Amino acid sequence: MAKDATCPCGSGVFYDACCGSFHSGLAFPQTAEQLMRSRYTAYVKQDVNYLKTTLWPQYQKSFNELGTLLRAQDSRWLGLEIVATGHGQATDKEGWVTFVARSVVNGVAHQQREKSLFRKKGRQWYYVKPLSE
C-alpha cells in the first residue's frame, strides 16, 4: 500500500494517519469504532498479530492465527460500513459497533454483518465477541 493511500477502513484519511498509527503501536484507538476500523484494516493488511493483541485478553490463547491468516489472504476486501454504534467513546469502558464487512472469496461475494462488543481495559480497547442483533 502506498504511503499516501487512503486507509482501507473507509475513514477517508491516509493509512499512516489513521489505522497505520495503531498498527505500528504509535497510538491506541480512542473509541470502539476506531478499534473496529483498525481491525478491519488489519484483515486487509494480513496483520494477524494486531488482530490477536486487540482481542480480549482471555481469548488470546485460543486465537486461531493460521485460520485468521488464511481468511485474510483468501479474501479480496471490498469495504467496511459502520451501521451503528453504542457507547464506546473515549470515556466509556464498554461499547458496541454494528458493521458490514464486504469481501470476495474464490469469486463469491461475502457480506459479514455483526454487532460486536468492545471493552476498554486501561487505555486500550479490545474486541470481545459478537452480540446477537
mmCIF file of N, CA and C in Angstrom:
data_model
loop_
_atom_site.group_PDB
_atom_site.id
_atom_site.type_symbol
_atom_site.label_atom_id
_atom_site.label_comp_id
_atom_site.label_asym_id
_atom_site.label_seq_id
_atom_site.Cartn_x
_atom_site.Cartn_y
_atom_site.Cartn_z
ATOM 1 N N MET A 1 0.850 -1.175 0.000
ATOM 2 C CA MET A 1 0.000 0.000 0.000
ATOM 3 C C MET A 1 0.896 1.238 0.000
ATOM 4 N N ALA A 2 0.611 2.155 -0.891
ATOM 5 C CA ALA A 2 1.394 3.378 -0.987
ATOM 6 C C ALA A 2 1.223 4.212 0.282
ATOM 7 N N LYS A 3 2.295 4.923 0.629
ATOM 8 C CA LYS A 3 2.300 5.722 1.854
ATOM 9 C C LYS A 3 1.154 6.736 1.895
ATOM 10 N N ASP A 4 0.790 7.258 0.715
ATOM 11 C CA ASP A 4 -0.265 8.268 0.663
ATOM 12 C C ASP A 4 -1.617 7.668 0.257
ATOM 13 N N ALA A 5 -1.764 6.344 0.429
ATOM 14 C CA ALA A 5 -3.023 5.692 0.079
ATOM 15 C C ALA A 5 -4.058 5.914 1.178
ATOM 16 N N THR A 6 -5.306 6.022 0.768
ATOM 17 C CA THR A 6 -6.403 6.165 1.721
ATOM 18 C C THR A 6 -6.552 4.872 2.514
ATOM 19 N N CYS A 7 -6.835 4.989 3.779
ATOM 20 C CA CYS A 7 -6.953 3.839 4.666
ATOM 21 C C CYS A 7 -8.109 2.933 4.227
ATOM 22 N N PRO A 8 -7.899 1.620 4.237
ATOM 23 C CA PRO A 8 -8.962 0.685 3.851
ATOM 24 C C PRO A 8 -10.203 0.747 4.742
ATOM 25 N N CYS A 9 -10.099 1.321 5.937
ATOM 26 C CA CYS A 9 -11.234 1.335 6.876
ATOM 27 C C CYS A 9 -12.379 2.230 6.419
ATOM 28 N N GLY A 10 -12.140 3.038 5.396
ATOM 29 C CA GLY A 10 -13.200 3.892 4.878
ATOM 30 C C GLY A 10 -13.291 5.262 5.520
ATOM 31 N N SER A 11 -12.326 5.619 6.337
ATOM 32 C CA SER A 11 -12.361 6.921 7.018
ATOM 33 C C SER A 11 -12.107 8.091 6.075
ATOM 34 N N GLY A 12 -11.467 7.821 4.934
ATOM 35 C CA GLY A 12 -11.104 8.889 4.019
ATOM 36 C C GLY A 12 -9.766 9.525 4.342
ATOM 37 N N VAL A 13 -9.094 9.029 5.380
ATOM 38 C CA VAL A 13 -7.804 9.551 5.835
ATOM 39 C C VAL A 13 -6.701 8.633 5.313
ATOM 40 N N PHE A 14 -5.498 9.175 5.120
ATOM 41 C CA PHE A 14 -4.371 8.348 4.706
ATOM 42 C C PHE A 14 -4.083 7.281 5.761
ATOM 43 N N TYR A 15 -3.676 6.095 5.310
ATOM 44 C CA TYR A 15 -3.426 4.957 6.197
ATOM 45 C C TYR A 15 -2.489 5.324 7.343
ATOM 46 N N ASP A 16 -1.358 5.975 7.052
ATOM 47 C CA ASP A 16 -0.379 6.290 8.096
ATOM 48 C C ASP A 16 -0.949 7.192 9.184
ATOM 49 N N ALA A 17 -1.894 8.046 8.835
ATOM 50 C CA ALA A 17 -2.502 8.962 9.801
ATOM 51 C C ALA A 17 -3.760 8.369 10.433
ATOM 52 N N CYS A 18 -4.107 7.169 10.025
ATOM 53 C CA CYS A 18 -5.328 6.530 10.513
ATOM 54 C C CYS A 18 -4.950 5.216 11.192
ATOM 55 N N CYS A 19 -5.351 4.105 10.633
ATOM 56 C CA CYS A 19 -5.104 2.795 11.248
ATOM 57 C C CYS A 19 -3.625 2.433 11.309
ATOM 58 N N GLY A 20 -2.831 2.990 10.429
ATOM 59 C CA GLY A 20 -1.392 2.718 10.435
ATOM 60 C C GLY A 20 -0.742 3.099 11.752
ATOM 61 N N SER A 21 -1.208 4.173 12.376
ATOM 62 C CA SER A 21 -0.627 4.586 13.667
ATOM 63 C C SER A 21 -0.971 3.585 14.766
ATOM 64 N N PHE A 22 -2.114 2.929 14.649
ATOM 65 C CA PHE A 22 -2.500 1.900 15.627
ATOM 66 C C PHE A 22 -1.722 0.612 15.370
ATOM 67 N N HIS A 23 -1.602 0.237 14.107
ATOM 68 C CA HIS A 23 -0.890 -0.995 13.751
ATOM 69 C C HIS A 23 0.583 -0.922 14.133
ATOM 70 N N SER A 24 1.170 0.253 14.028
ATOM 71 C CA SER A 24 2.586 0.412 14.362
ATOM 72 C C SER A 24 2.822 0.564 15.865
ATOM 73 N N GLY A 25 1.751 0.748 16.639
ATOM 74 C CA GLY A 25 1.888 0.918 18.076
ATOM 75 C C GLY A 25 2.162 2.350 18.505
ATOM 76 N N LEU A 26 2.118 3.289 17.575
ATOM 77 C CA LEU A 26 2.374 4.689 17.912
ATOM 78 C C LEU A 26 1.200 5.333 18.648
ATOM 79 N N ALA A 27 0.016 4.745 18.502
ATOM 80 C CA ALA A 27 -1.183 5.283 19.143
ATOM 81 C C ALA A 27 -2.138 4.135 19.437
ATOM 82 N N PHE A 28 -3.102 4.396 20.313
ATOM 83 C CA PHE A 28 -4.164 3.443 20.623
ATOM 84 C C PHE A 28 -5.484 4.005 20.111
ATOM 85 N N PRO A 29 -6.359 3.154 19.596
ATOM 86 C CA PRO A 29 -7.690 3.647 19.240
ATOM 87 C C PRO A 29 -8.358 4.256 20.473
ATOM 88 N N GLN A 30 -9.009 5.387 20.273
ATOM 89 C CA GLN A 30 -9.663 6.089 21.381
ATOM 90 C C GLN A 30 -11.113 5.674 21.562
ATOM 91 N N THR A 31 -11.683 5.019 20.552
ATOM 92 C CA THR A 31 -13.079 4.605 20.607
ATOM 93 C C THR A 31 -13.213 3.167 20.101
ATOM 94 N N ALA A 32 -14.342 2.557 20.420
ATOM 95 C CA ALA A 32 -14.623 1.209 19.922
ATOM 96 C C ALA A 32 -14.695 1.214 18.394
ATOM 97 N N GLU A 33 -15.274 2.248 17.821
ATOM 98 C CA GLU A 33 -15.357 2.324 16.357
ATOM 99 C C GLU A 33 -13.967 2.388 15.724
ATOM 100 N N GLN A 34 -13.071 3.170 16.305
ATOM 101 C CA GLN A 34 -11.703 3.222 15.772
ATOM 102 C C GLN A 34 -11.049 1.843 15.832
ATOM 103 N N LEU A 35 -11.272 1.116 16.920
ATOM 104 C CA LEU A 35 -10.709 -0.232 17.011
ATOM 105 C C LEU A 35 -11.331 -1.130 15.946
ATOM 106 N N MET A 36 -12.641 -1.038 15.749
ATOM 107 C CA MET A 36 -13.297 -1.852 14.723
ATOM 108 C C MET A 36 -12.699 -1.557 13.363
ATOM 109 N N ARG A 37 -12.537 -0.293 13.036
ATOM 110 C CA ARG A 37 -11.959 0.089 11.750
ATOM 111 C C ARG A 37 -10.518 -0.431 11.610
ATOM 112 N N SER A 38 -9.760 -0.339 12.687
ATOM 113 C CA SER A 38 -8.364 -0.781 12.623
ATOM 114 C C SER A 38 -8.261 -2.298 12.504
ATOM 115 N N ARG A 39 -9.210 -3.019 13.086
ATOM 116 C CA ARG A 39 -9.218 -4.480 12.961
ATOM 117 C C ARG A 39 -9.594 -4.894 11.534
ATOM 118 N N TYR A 40 -10.546 -4.215 10.933
ATOM 119 C CA TYR A 40 -10.875 -4.486 9.526
ATOM 120 C C TYR A 40 -9.631 -4.271 8.663
ATOM 121 N N THR A 41 -8.970 -3.154 8.881
ATOM 122 C CA THR A 41 -7.770 -2.835 8.101
ATOM 123 C C THR A 41 -6.673 -3.864 8.347
ATOM 124 N N ALA A 42 -6.594 -4.403 9.559
ATOM 125 C CA ALA A 42 -5.616 -5.456 9.849
ATOM 126 C C ALA A 42 -5.910 -6.706 9.022
ATOM 127 N N TYR A 43 -7.180 -7.022 8.799
ATOM 128 C CA TYR A 43 -7.515 -8.133 7.902
ATOM 129 C C TYR A 43 -7.038 -7.826 6.485
ATOM 130 N N VAL A 44 -7.304 -6.617 6.021
ATOM 131 C CA VAL A 44 -6.881 -6.220 4.670
ATOM 132 C C VAL A 44 -5.370 -6.360 4.537
ATOM 133 N N LYS A 45 -4.628 -5.947 5.551
ATOM 134 C CA LYS A 45 -3.160 -5.962 5.510
ATOM 135 C C LYS A 45 -2.559 -7.265 6.039
ATOM 136 N N GLN A 46 -3.424 -8.210 6.436
ATOM 137 C CA GLN A 46 -2.997 -9.513 6.943
ATOM 138 C C GLN A 46 -2.104 -9.381 8.179
ATOM 139 N N ASP A 47 -2.442 -8.447 9.042
ATOM 140 C CA ASP A 47 -1.706 -8.200 10.289
ATOM 141 C C ASP A 47 -2.353 -9.015 11.414
ATOM 142 N N VAL A 48 -2.040 -10.310 11.425
ATOM 143 C CA VAL A 48 -2.651 -11.243 12.370
ATOM 144 C C VAL A 48 -2.245 -10.919 13.810
ATOM 145 N N ASN A 49 -1.033 -10.457 14.006
ATOM 146 C CA ASN A 49 -0.584 -10.104 15.357
ATOM 147 C C ASN A 49 -1.463 -9.005 15.953
ATOM 148 N N TYR A 50 -1.802 -7.996 15.157
ATOM 149 C CA TYR A 50 -2.668 -6.918 15.650
ATOM 150 C C TYR A 50 -4.042 -7.467 16.009
ATOM 151 N N LEU A 51 -4.564 -8.356 15.176
ATOM 152 C CA LEU A 51 -5.876 -8.955 15.463
ATOM 153 C C LEU A 51 -5.844 -9.729 16.773
ATOM 154 N N LYS A 52 -4.746 -10.411 17.031
ATOM 155 C CA LYS A 52 -4.635 -11.174 18.278
ATOM 156 C C LYS A 52 -4.494 -10.253 19.483
ATOM 157 N N THR A 53 -3.642 -9.255 19.397
ATOM 158 C CA THR A 53 -3.384 -8.399 20.560
ATOM 159 C C THR A 53 -4.547 -7.457 20.877
ATOM 160 N N THR A 54 -5.460 -7.262 19.925
ATOM 161 C CA THR A 54 -6.624 -6.416 20.197
ATOM 162 C C THR A 54 -7.863 -7.250 20.529
ATOM 163 N N LEU A 55 -7.667 -8.552 20.696
ATOM 164 C CA LEU A 55 -8.717 -9.451 21.143
ATOM 165 C C LEU A 55 -8.711 -9.458 22.673
ATOM 166 N N TRP A 56 -9.892 -9.503 23.287
ATOM 167 C CA TRP A 56 -9.996 -9.508 24.749
ATOM 168 C C TRP A 56 -9.006 -10.529 25.312
ATOM 169 N N PRO A 57 -8.159 -10.148 26.287
ATOM 170 C CA PRO A 57 -7.047 -10.992 26.743
ATOM 171 C C PRO A 57 -7.385 -12.460 27.035
ATOM 172 N N GLN A 58 -8.537 -12.747 27.633
ATOM 173 C CA GLN A 58 -8.840 -14.146 27.971
ATOM 174 C C GLN A 58 -9.043 -15.018 26.732
ATOM 175 N N TYR A 59 -9.262 -14.402 25.558
ATOM 176 C CA TYR A 59 -9.486 -15.165 24.331
ATOM 177 C C TYR A 59 -8.220 -15.283 23.467
ATOM 178 N N GLN A 60 -7.160 -14.594 23.848
ATOM 179 C CA GLN A 60 -5.957 -14.583 23.013
ATOM 180 C C GLN A 60 -5.291 -15.960 22.913
ATOM 181 N N LYS A 61 -5.330 -16.748 23.991
ATOM 182 C CA LYS A 61 -4.696 -18.073 23.970
ATOM 183 C C LYS A 61 -5.304 -18.994 22.922
ATOM 184 N N SER A 62 -6.603 -18.905 22.742
ATOM 185 C CA SER A 62 -7.287 -19.797 21.802
ATOM 186 C C SER A 62 -7.451 -19.177 20.410
ATOM 187 N N PHE A 63 -6.833 -18.035 20.165
ATOM 188 C CA PHE A 63 -6.925 -17.358 18.873
ATOM 189 C C PHE A 63 -6.284 -18.233 17.793
ATOM 190 N N ASN A 64 -6.992 -18.438 16.703
ATOM 191 C CA ASN A 64 -6.516 -19.268 15.601
ATOM 192 C C ASN A 64 -5.744 -18.401 14.601
ATOM 193 N N GLU A 65 -4.440 -18.294 14.807
ATOM 194 C CA GLU A 65 -3.624 -17.430 13.952
ATOM 195 C C GLU A 65 -3.604 -17.900 12.507
ATOM 196 N N LEU A 66 -3.417 -19.188 12.281
ATOM 197 C CA LEU A 66 -3.349 -19.705 10.920
ATOM 198 C C LEU A 66 -4.684 -19.533 10.201
ATOM 199 N N GLY A 67 -5.771 -19.890 10.861
ATOM 200 C CA GLY A 67 -7.094 -19.727 10.256
ATOM 201 C C GLY A 67 -7.392 -18.281 9.919
ATOM 202 N N THR A 68 -7.004 -17.379 10.804
ATOM 203 C CA THR A 68 -7.220 -15.955 10.576
ATOM 204 C C THR A 68 -6.374 -15.470 9.406
ATOM 205 N N LEU A 69 -5.131 -15.908 9.341
ATOM 206 C CA LEU A 69 -4.257 -15.518 8.231
ATOM 207 C C LEU A 69 -4.815 -16.028 6.906
ATOM 208 N N LEU A 70 -5.261 -17.280 6.881
ATOM 209 C CA LEU A 70 -5.810 -17.832 5.646
ATOM 210 C C LEU A 70 -7.061 -17.074 5.208
ATOM 211 N N ARG A 71 -7.913 -16.709 6.157
ATOM 212 C CA ARG A 71 -9.117 -15.916 5.834
ATOM 213 C C ARG A 71 -8.717 -14.573 5.243
ATOM 214 N N ALA A 72 -7.731 -13.941 5.844
ATOM 215 C CA ALA A 72 -7.271 -12.638 5.359
ATOM 216 C C ALA A 72 -6.659 -12.757 3.969
ATOM 217 N N GLN A 73 -5.848 -13.786 3.750
ATOM 218 C CA GLN A 73 -5.174 -13.964 2.465
ATOM 219 C C GLN A 73 -6.133 -14.351 1.347
ATOM 220 N N ASP A 74 -7.125 -15.158 1.665
ATOM 221 C CA ASP A 74 -8.049 -15.662 0.649
ATOM 222 C C ASP A 74 -9.122 -14.656 0.251
ATOM 223 N N SER A 75 -9.131 -13.514 0.886
ATOM 224 C CA SER A 75 -10.194 -12.532 0.652
ATOM 225 C C SER A 75 -9.685 -11.326 -0.120
ATOM 226 N N ARG A 76 -10.547 -10.836 -0.999
ATOM 227 C CA ARG A 76 -10.333 -9.526 -1.608
ATOM 228 C C ARG A 76 -11.328 -8.630 -0.888
ATOM 229 N N TRP A 77 -10.805 -7.736 -0.083
ATOM 230 C CA TRP A 77 -11.638 -6.911 0.801
ATOM 231 C C TRP A 77 -12.198 -5.737 0.018
ATOM 232 N N LEU A 78 -13.508 -5.556 0.110
ATOM 233 C CA LEU A 78 -14.204 -4.546 -0.689
ATOM 234 C C LEU A 78 -14.606 -3.310 0.084
ATOM 235 N N GLY A 79 -14.697 -3.420 1.396
ATOM 236 C CA GLY A 79 -15.050 -2.230 2.161
ATOM 237 C C GLY A 79 -15.731 -2.539 3.471
ATOM 238 N N LEU A 80 -15.740 -1.541 4.313
ATOM 239 C CA LEU A 80 -16.346 -1.621 5.639
ATOM 240 C C LEU A 80 -17.387 -0.527 5.760
ATOM 241 N N GLU A 81 -18.539 -0.894 6.273
ATOM 242 C CA GLU A 81 -19.598 0.072 6.555
ATOM 243 C C GLU A 81 -19.938 -0.015 8.037
ATOM 244 N N ILE A 82 -19.852 1.095 8.734
ATOM 245 C CA ILE A 82 -20.275 1.157 10.123
ATOM 246 C C ILE A 82 -21.759 1.525 10.099
ATOM 247 N N VAL A 83 -22.589 0.630 10.611
ATOM 248 C CA VAL A 83 -24.038 0.808 10.573
ATOM 249 C C VAL A 83 -24.524 1.582 11.789
ATOM 250 N N ALA A 84 -23.997 1.245 12.973
ATOM 251 C CA ALA A 84 -24.429 1.902 14.206
ATOM 252 C C ALA A 84 -23.386 1.674 15.286
ATOM 253 N N THR A 85 -23.384 2.553 16.281
ATOM 254 C CA THR A 85 -22.506 2.402 17.445
ATOM 255 C C THR A 85 -23.306 2.734 18.695
ATOM 256 N N GLY A 86 -22.866 2.190 19.813
ATOM 257 C CA GLY A 86 -23.479 2.500 21.096
ATOM 258 C C GLY A 86 -22.397 2.585 22.148
ATOM 259 N N HIS A 87 -22.343 3.696 22.826
ATOM 260 C CA HIS A 87 -21.288 3.946 23.816
ATOM 261 C C HIS A 87 -19.934 3.792 23.104
ATOM 262 N N GLY A 88 -18.931 3.257 23.773
ATOM 263 C CA GLY A 88 -17.650 3.032 23.120
ATOM 264 C C GLY A 88 -16.835 4.280 22.847
ATOM 265 N N GLN A 89 -17.156 5.354 23.565
ATOM 266 C CA GLN A 89 -16.388 6.591 23.402
ATOM 267 C C GLN A 89 -15.169 6.565 24.324
ATOM 268 N N ALA A 90 -14.322 7.566 24.213
ATOM 269 C CA ALA A 90 -13.055 7.597 24.943
ATOM 270 C C ALA A 90 -13.235 7.454 26.457
ATOM 271 N N THR A 91 -14.325 7.931 26.997
ATOM 272 C CA THR A 91 -14.536 7.858 28.456
ATOM 273 C C THR A 91 -15.334 6.633 28.892
ATOM 274 N N ASP A 92 -15.814 5.838 27.942
ATOM 275 C CA ASP A 92 -16.592 4.639 28.251
ATOM 276 C C ASP A 92 -15.667 3.450 28.508
ATOM 277 N N LYS A 93 -16.204 2.432 29.151
ATOM 278 C CA LYS A 93 -15.472 1.181 29.395
ATOM 279 C C LYS A 93 -15.980 0.056 28.504
ATOM 280 N N GLU A 94 -17.124 0.283 27.854
ATOM 281 C CA GLU A 94 -17.707 -0.746 27.006
ATOM 282 C C GLU A 94 -18.509 -0.068 25.906
ATOM 283 N N GLY A 95 -18.651 -0.757 24.796
ATOM 284 C CA GLY A 95 -19.454 -0.230 23.701
ATOM 285 C C GLY A 95 -19.676 -1.308 22.660
ATOM 286 N N TRP A 96 -20.486 -0.986 21.679
ATOM 287 C CA TRP A 96 -20.735 -1.924 20.593
ATOM 288 C C TRP A 96 -20.716 -1.191 19.261
ATOM 289 N N VAL A 97 -20.409 -1.960 18.228
ATOM 290 C CA VAL A 97 -20.384 -1.437 16.866
ATOM 291 C C VAL A 97 -21.064 -2.469 15.974
ATOM 292 N N THR A 98 -22.028 -2.021 15.195
ATOM 293 C CA THR A 98 -22.622 -2.870 14.167
ATOM 294 C C THR A 98 -21.975 -2.474 12.851
ATOM 295 N N PHE A 99 -21.473 -3.470 12.134
ATOM 296 C CA PHE A 99 -20.751 -3.203 10.895
ATOM 297 C C PHE A 99 -21.122 -4.216 9.828
ATOM 298 N N VAL A 100 -20.782 -3.865 8.599
ATOM 299 C CA VAL A 100 -20.863 -4.788 7.475
ATOM 300 C C VAL A 100 -19.496 -4.747 6.796
ATOM 301 N N ALA A 101 -18.844 -5.910 6.725
ATOM 302 C CA ALA A 101 -17.563 -6.042 6.022
ATOM 303 C C ALA A 101 -17.822 -6.853 4.758
ATOM 304 N N ARG A 102 -17.419 -6.297 3.618
ATOM 305 C CA ARG A 102 -17.659 -6.973 2.346
ATOM 306 C C ARG A 102 -16.345 -7.486 1.769
ATOM 307 N N SER A 103 -16.430 -8.703 1.212
ATOM 308 C CA SER A 103 -15.246 -9.307 0.604
ATOM 309 C C SER A 103 -15.675 -10.273 -0.484
ATOM 310 N N VAL A 104 -14.691 -10.709 -1.264
ATOM 311 C CA VAL A 104 -14.885 -11.749 -2.262
ATOM 312 C C VAL A 104 -13.881 -12.842 -1.954
ATOM 313 N N VAL A 105 -14.361 -14.085 -1.849
ATOM 314 C CA VAL A 105 -13.506 -15.237 -1.601
ATOM 315 C C VAL A 105 -13.786 -16.259 -2.707
ATOM 316 N N ASN A 106 -12.745 -16.621 -3.452
ATOM 317 C CA ASN A 106 -12.893 -17.582 -4.557
ATOM 318 C C ASN A 106 -14.023 -17.202 -5.493
ATOM 319 N N GLY A 107 -14.116 -15.917 -5.803
ATOM 320 C CA GLY A 107 -15.121 -15.438 -6.745
ATOM 321 C C GLY A 107 -16.524 -15.301 -6.184
ATOM 322 N N VAL A 108 -16.699 -15.576 -4.899
ATOM 323 C CA VAL A 108 -18.019 -15.492 -4.278
ATOM 324 C C VAL A 108 -18.065 -14.280 -3.334
ATOM 325 N N ALA A 109 -19.070 -13.454 -3.507
ATOM 326 C CA ALA A 109 -19.224 -12.271 -2.657
ATOM 327 C C ALA A 109 -19.690 -12.679 -1.267
ATOM 328 N N HIS A 110 -19.069 -12.070 -0.266
ATOM 329 C CA HIS A 110 -19.438 -12.312 1.128
ATOM 330 C C HIS A 110 -19.762 -10.977 1.793
ATOM 331 N N GLN A 111 -20.691 -11.047 2.711
ATOM 332 C CA GLN A 111 -21.042 -9.868 3.493
ATOM 333 C C GLN A 111 -21.180 -10.314 4.935
ATOM 334 N N GLN A 112 -20.277 -9.845 5.792
ATOM 335 C CA GLN A 112 -20.357 -10.177 7.209
ATOM 336 C C GLN A 112 -20.978 -9.005 7.941
ATOM 337 N N ARG A 113 -22.159 -9.242 8.504
ATOM 338 C CA ARG A 113 -22.824 -8.220 9.317
ATOM 339 C C ARG A 113 -22.753 -8.707 10.750
ATOM 340 N N GLU A 114 -22.280 -7.833 11.619
ATOM 341 C CA GLU A 114 -22.109 -8.240 13.013
ATOM 342 C C GLU A 114 -22.279 -7.042 13.925
ATOM 343 N N LYS A 115 -22.854 -7.294 15.079
ATOM 344 C CA LYS A 115 -22.871 -6.327 16.175
ATOM 345 C C LYS A 115 -21.837 -6.845 17.163
ATOM 346 N N SER A 116 -20.765 -6.099 17.347
ATOM 347 C CA SER A 116 -19.629 -6.550 18.145
ATOM 348 C C SER A 116 -19.534 -5.800 19.462
ATOM 349 N N LEU A 117 -19.154 -6.540 20.497
ATOM 350 C CA LEU A 117 -18.930 -5.968 21.819
ATOM 351 C C LEU A 117 -17.450 -5.632 21.975
ATOM 352 N N PHE A 118 -17.187 -4.445 22.505
ATOM 353 C CA PHE A 118 -15.827 -3.982 22.777
ATOM 354 C C PHE A 118 -15.735 -3.557 24.235
ATOM 355 N N ARG A 119 -14.576 -3.803 24.838
ATOM 356 C CA ARG A 119 -14.328 -3.363 26.219
ATOM 357 C C ARG A 119 -12.979 -2.659 26.279
ATOM 358 N N LYS A 120 -12.916 -1.727 27.199
ATOM 359 C CA LYS A 120 -11.681 -0.985 27.418
ATOM 360 C C LYS A 120 -11.055 -1.430 28.729
ATOM 361 N N LYS A 121 -9.777 -1.727 28.682
ATOM 362 C CA LYS A 121 -9.011 -2.111 29.862
ATOM 363 C C LYS A 121 -7.788 -1.202 29.890
ATOM 364 N N GLY A 122 -7.664 -0.419 30.956
ATOM 365 C CA GLY A 122 -6.608 0.589 30.971
ATOM 366 C C GLY A 122 -6.929 1.627 29.916
ATOM 367 N N ARG A 123 -6.005 1.842 29.015
ATOM 368 C CA ARG A 123 -6.273 2.799 27.933
ATOM 369 C C ARG A 123 -6.475 2.118 26.587
ATOM 370 N N GLN A 124 -6.597 0.800 26.592
ATOM 371 C CA GLN A 124 -6.717 0.066 25.337
ATOM 372 C C GLN A 124 -8.088 -0.576 25.173
ATOM 373 N N TRP A 125 -8.663 -0.393 23.982
ATOM 374 C CA TRP A 125 -9.906 -1.049 23.600
ATOM 375 C C TRP A 125 -9.596 -2.436 23.066
ATOM 376 N N TYR A 126 -10.507 -3.381 23.321
ATOM 377 C CA TYR A 126 -10.392 -4.756 22.824
ATOM 378 C C TYR A 126 -11.705 -5.203 22.212
ATOM 379 N N TYR A 127 -11.605 -6.049 21.197
ATOM 380 C CA TYR A 127 -12.767 -6.745 20.660
ATOM 381 C C TYR A 127 -13.052 -7.908 21.580
ATOM 382 N N VAL A 128 -14.312 -8.065 22.009
ATOM 383 C CA VAL A 128 -14.667 -9.142 22.931
ATOM 384 C C VAL A 128 -15.364 -10.284 22.199
ATOM 385 N N LYS A 129 -16.512 -9.992 21.578
ATOM 386 C CA LYS A 129 -17.264 -11.066 20.929
ATOM 387 C C LYS A 129 -18.400 -10.468 20.111
ATOM 388 N N PRO A 130 -18.978 -11.283 19.232
ATOM 389 C CA PRO A 130 -20.174 -10.823 18.536
ATOM 390 C C PRO A 130 -21.384 -10.880 19.468
ATOM 391 N N LEU A 131 -22.303 -9.979 19.283
ATOM 392 C CA LEU A 131 -23.567 -9.962 20.019
ATOM 393 C C LEU A 131 -24.680 -10.305 19.034
ATOM 394 N N SER A 132 -25.753 -10.872 19.503
ATOM 395 C CA SER A 132 -26.875 -11.133 18.606
ATOM 396 C C SER A 132 -27.607 -9.819 18.360
ATOM 397 N N GLU A 133 -28.152 -9.693 17.166
ATOM 398 C CA GLU A 133 -28.864 -8.455 16.826
ATOM 399 C C GLU A 133 -30.332 -8.559 17.105
#
